[in-house]
Coordinates of N, CA and C in Angstrom, one line a residue:
X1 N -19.7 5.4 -8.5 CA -20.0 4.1 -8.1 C -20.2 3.2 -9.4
X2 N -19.5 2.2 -9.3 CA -19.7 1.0 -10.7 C -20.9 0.6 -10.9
X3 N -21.6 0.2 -12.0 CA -22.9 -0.3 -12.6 C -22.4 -1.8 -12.2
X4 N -21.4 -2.4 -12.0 CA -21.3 -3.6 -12.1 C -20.8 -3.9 -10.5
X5 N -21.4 -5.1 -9.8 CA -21.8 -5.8 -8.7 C -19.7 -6.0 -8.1
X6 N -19.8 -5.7 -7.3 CA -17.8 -5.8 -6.8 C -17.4 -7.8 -6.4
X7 N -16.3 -7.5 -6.8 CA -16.8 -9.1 -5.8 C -15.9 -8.8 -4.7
X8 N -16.5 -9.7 -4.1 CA -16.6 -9.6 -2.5 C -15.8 -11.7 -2.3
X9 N -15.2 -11.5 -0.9 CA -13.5 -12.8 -0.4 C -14.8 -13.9 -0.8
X10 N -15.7 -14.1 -0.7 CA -16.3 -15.6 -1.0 C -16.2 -16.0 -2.5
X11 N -16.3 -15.0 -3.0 CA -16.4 -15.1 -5.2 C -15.0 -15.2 -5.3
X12 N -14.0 -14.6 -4.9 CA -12.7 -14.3 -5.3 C -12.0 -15.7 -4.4
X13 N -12.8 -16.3 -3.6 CA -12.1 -17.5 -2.9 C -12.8 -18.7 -4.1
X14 N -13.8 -18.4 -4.6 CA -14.2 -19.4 -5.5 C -13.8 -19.2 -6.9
X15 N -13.2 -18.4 -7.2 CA -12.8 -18.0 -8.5 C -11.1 -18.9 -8.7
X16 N -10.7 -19.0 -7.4 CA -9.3 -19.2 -7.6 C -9.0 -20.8 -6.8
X17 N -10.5 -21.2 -6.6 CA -10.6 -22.6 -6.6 C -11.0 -23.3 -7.8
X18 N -11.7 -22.6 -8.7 CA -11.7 -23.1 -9.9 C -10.4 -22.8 -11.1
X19 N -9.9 -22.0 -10.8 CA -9.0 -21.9 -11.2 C -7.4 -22.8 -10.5
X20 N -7.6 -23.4 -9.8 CA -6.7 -24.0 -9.0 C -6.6 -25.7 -9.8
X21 N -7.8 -25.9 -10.8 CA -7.2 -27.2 -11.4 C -7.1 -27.6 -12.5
X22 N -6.0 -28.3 -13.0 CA -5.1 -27.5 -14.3 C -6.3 -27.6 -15.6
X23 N -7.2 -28.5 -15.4 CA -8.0 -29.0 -16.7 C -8.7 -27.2 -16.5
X24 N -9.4 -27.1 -16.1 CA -9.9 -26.0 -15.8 C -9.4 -24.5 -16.0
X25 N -8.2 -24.5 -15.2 CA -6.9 -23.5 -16.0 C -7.0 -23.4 -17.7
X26 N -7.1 -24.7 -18.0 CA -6.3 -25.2 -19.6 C -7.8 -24.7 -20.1
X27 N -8.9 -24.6 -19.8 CA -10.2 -24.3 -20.5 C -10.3 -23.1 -20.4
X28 N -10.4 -22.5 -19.5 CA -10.2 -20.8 -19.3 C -9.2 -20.2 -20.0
X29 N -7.8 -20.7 -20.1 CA -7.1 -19.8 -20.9 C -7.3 -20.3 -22.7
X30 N -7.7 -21.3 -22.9 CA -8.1 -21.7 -24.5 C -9.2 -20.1 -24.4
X31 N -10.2 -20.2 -23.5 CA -11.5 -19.2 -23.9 C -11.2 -18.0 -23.9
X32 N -9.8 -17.1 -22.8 CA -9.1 -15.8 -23.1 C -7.9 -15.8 -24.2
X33 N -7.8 -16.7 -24.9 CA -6.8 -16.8 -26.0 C -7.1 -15.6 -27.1
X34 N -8.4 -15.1 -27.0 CA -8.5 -14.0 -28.0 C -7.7 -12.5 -27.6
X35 N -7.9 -12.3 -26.4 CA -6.7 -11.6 -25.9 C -5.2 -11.8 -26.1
X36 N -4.4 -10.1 -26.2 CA -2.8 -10.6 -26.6 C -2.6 -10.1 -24.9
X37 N -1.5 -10.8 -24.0 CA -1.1 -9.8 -23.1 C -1.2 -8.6 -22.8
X38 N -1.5 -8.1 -21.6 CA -2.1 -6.5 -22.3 C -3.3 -5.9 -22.8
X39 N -3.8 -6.7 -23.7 CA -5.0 -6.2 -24.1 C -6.3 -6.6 -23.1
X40 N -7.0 -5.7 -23.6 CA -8.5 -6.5 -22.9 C -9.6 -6.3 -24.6
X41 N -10.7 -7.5 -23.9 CA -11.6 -7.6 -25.0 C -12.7 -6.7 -24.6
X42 N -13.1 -5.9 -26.1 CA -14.5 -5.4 -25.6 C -15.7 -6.5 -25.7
X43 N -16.8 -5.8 -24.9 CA -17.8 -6.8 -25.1 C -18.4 -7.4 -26.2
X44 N -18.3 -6.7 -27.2 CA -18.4 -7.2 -28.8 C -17.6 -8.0 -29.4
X45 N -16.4 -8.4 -28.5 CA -15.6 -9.1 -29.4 C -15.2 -10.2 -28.8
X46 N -15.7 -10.5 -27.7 CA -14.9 -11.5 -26.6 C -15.5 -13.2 -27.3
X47 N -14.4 -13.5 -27.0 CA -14.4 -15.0 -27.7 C -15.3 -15.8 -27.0
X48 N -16.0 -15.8 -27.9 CA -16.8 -17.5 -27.8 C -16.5 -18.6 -28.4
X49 N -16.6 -20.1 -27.4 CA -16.1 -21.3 -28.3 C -17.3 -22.2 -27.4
X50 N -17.8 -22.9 -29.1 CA -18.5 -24.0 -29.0 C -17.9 -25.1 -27.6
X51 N -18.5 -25.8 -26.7 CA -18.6 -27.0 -26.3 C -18.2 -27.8 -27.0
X52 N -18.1 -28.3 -28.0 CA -17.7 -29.0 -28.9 C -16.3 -29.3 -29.1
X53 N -15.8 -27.6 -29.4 CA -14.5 -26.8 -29.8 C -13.7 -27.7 -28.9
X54 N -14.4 -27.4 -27.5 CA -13.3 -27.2 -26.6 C -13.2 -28.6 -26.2
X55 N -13.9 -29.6 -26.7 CA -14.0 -31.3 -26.1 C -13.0 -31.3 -26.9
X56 N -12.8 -31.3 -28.2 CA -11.6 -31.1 -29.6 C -10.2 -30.8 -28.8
X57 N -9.9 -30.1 -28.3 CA -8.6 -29.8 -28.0 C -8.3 -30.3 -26.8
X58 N -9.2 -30.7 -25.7 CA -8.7 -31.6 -23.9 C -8.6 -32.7 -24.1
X59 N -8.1 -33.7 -23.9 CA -7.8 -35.0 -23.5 C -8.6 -35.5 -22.6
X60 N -10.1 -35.2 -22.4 CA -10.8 -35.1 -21.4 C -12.2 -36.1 -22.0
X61 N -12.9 -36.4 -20.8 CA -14.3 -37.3 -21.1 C -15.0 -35.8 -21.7
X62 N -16.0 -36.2 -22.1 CA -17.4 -34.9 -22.1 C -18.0 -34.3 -21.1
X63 N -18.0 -35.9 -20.0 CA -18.8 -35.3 -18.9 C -17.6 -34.6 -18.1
X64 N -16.1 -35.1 -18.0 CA -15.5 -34.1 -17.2 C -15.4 -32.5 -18.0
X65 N -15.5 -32.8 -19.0 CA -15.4 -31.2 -19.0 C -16.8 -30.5 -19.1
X66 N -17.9 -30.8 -19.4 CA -19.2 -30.4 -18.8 C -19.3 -30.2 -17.1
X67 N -18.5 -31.1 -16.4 CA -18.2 -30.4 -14.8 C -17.3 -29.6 -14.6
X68 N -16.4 -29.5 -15.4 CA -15.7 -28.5 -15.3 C -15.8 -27.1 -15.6
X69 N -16.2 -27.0 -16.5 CA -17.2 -25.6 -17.0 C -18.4 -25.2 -16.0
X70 N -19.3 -26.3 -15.8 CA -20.1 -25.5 -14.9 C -19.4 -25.2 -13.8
X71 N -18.1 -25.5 -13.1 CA -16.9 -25.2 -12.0 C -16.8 -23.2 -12.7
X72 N -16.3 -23.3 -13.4 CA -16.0 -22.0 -14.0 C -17.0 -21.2 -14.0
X73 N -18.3 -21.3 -14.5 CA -19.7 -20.8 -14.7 C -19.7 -20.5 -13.6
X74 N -19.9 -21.1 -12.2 CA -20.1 -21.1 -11.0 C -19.5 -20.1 -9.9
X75 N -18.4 -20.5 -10.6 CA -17.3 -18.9 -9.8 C -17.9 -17.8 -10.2
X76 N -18.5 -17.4 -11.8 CA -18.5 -16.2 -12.4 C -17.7 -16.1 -13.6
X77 N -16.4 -17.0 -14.0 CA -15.8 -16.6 -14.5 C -15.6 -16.5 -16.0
X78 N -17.1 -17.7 -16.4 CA -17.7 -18.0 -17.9 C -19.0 -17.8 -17.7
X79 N -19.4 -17.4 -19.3 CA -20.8 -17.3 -19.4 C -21.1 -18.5 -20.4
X80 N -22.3 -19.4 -20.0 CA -22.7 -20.3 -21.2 C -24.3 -20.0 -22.0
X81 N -24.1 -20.0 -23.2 CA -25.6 -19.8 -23.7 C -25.6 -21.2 -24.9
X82 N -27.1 -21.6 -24.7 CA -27.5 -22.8 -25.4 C -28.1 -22.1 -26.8
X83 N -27.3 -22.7 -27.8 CA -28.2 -22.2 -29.4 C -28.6 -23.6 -29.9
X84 N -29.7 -23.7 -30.1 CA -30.1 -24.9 -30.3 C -29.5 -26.3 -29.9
X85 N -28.8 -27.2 -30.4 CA -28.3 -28.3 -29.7 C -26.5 -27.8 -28.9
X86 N -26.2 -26.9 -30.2 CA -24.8 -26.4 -29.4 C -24.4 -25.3 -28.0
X87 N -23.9 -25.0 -27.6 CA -23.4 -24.6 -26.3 C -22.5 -23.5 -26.4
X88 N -22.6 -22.5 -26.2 CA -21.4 -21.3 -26.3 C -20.7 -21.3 -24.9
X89 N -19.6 -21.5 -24.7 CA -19.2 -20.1 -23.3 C -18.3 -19.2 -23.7
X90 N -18.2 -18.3 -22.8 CA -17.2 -17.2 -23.1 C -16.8 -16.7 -21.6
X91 N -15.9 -16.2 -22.1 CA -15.3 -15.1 -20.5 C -16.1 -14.1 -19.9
X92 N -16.3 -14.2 -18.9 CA -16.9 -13.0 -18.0 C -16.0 -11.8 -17.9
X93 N -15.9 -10.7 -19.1 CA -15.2 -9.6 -19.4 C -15.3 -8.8 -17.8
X94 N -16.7 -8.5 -17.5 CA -16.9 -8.1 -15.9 C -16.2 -8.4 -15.0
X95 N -16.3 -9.8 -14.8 CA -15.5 -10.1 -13.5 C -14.0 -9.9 -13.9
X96 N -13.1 -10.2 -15.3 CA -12.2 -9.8 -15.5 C -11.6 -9.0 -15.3
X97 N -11.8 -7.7 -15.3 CA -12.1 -6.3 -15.4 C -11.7 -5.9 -13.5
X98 N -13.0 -6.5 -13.2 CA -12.5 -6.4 -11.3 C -11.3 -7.2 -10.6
X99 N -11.1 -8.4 -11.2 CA -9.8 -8.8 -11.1 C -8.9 -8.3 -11.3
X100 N -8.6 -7.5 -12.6 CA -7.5 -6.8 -12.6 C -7.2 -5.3 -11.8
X101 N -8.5 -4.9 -11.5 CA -8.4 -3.6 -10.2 C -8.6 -4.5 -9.1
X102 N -8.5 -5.4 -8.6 CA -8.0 -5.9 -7.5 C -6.8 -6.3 -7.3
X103 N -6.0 -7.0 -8.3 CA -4.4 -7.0 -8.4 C -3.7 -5.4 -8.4
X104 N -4.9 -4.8 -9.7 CA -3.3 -3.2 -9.8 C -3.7 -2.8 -8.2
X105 N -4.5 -2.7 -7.4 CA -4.9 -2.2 -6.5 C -3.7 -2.5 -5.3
X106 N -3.5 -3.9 -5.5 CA -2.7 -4.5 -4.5 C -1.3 -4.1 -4.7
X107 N -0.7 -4.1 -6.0 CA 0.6 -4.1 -6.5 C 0.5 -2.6 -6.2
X108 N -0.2 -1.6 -6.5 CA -0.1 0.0 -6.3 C 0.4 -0.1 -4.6
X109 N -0.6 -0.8 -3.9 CA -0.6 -0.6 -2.1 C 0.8 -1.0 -1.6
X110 N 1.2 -2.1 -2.5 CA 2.8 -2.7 -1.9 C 4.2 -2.5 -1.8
X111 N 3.6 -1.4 -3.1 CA 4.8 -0.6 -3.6 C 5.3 0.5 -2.6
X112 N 6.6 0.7 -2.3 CA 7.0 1.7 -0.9 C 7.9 2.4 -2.0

């Protein structure tokens, strides 16, 4: 049995609503950019980027991307921690991890 919680059609129907809009897309994959194809991150090494970082590269207000992250946060899909005035988030390596045994799962089942 896994140490880590499964997700279950309501998380995975909200994961891919947050993922469903492109600002949001475009912040999630800036925050897996430390990954190459293929690879996965251990939990020691998974990218974190400043709030700041990430206002620097969107074409975006503050507050839309402060809604947008907590959109992401909310699925599961980021984690945010506050260090004094600045803001980290990073990828949820976990939920990652179950996503991709729920795709190989699917592509193994389809295959005849």
């Amino acid at each position: 049995m896994s140490k880590y919680k499964t997700i279950d059609s309501e998380q995975l129907v909200d994961i891919f609503k947050a993922l469903a809009n492109s600002h949001r897309l475009k912040i999630f994959n800036i925050l897996t950019s430390c990954c190459t194809p293929g690879a996965s991150c251990a939990s020691d090494e998974v990218f974190s980027c400043c709030v700041g970082d990430l206002d620097s590269q969107l074409d975006i207000a503050a507050s839309t991307l402060s809604h947008h992250l907590k959109e992401l946060h909310r699925a599961g899909l980021i984690h945010m921690q506050r260090d004094g005035k600045q803001v980290y988030c990073s990828v949820n390596t976990d939920v990652m991890k179950q996503l991709e045994n729920i795709f190989s799962s699917q592509l193994v089942g389809a295959q005849l």
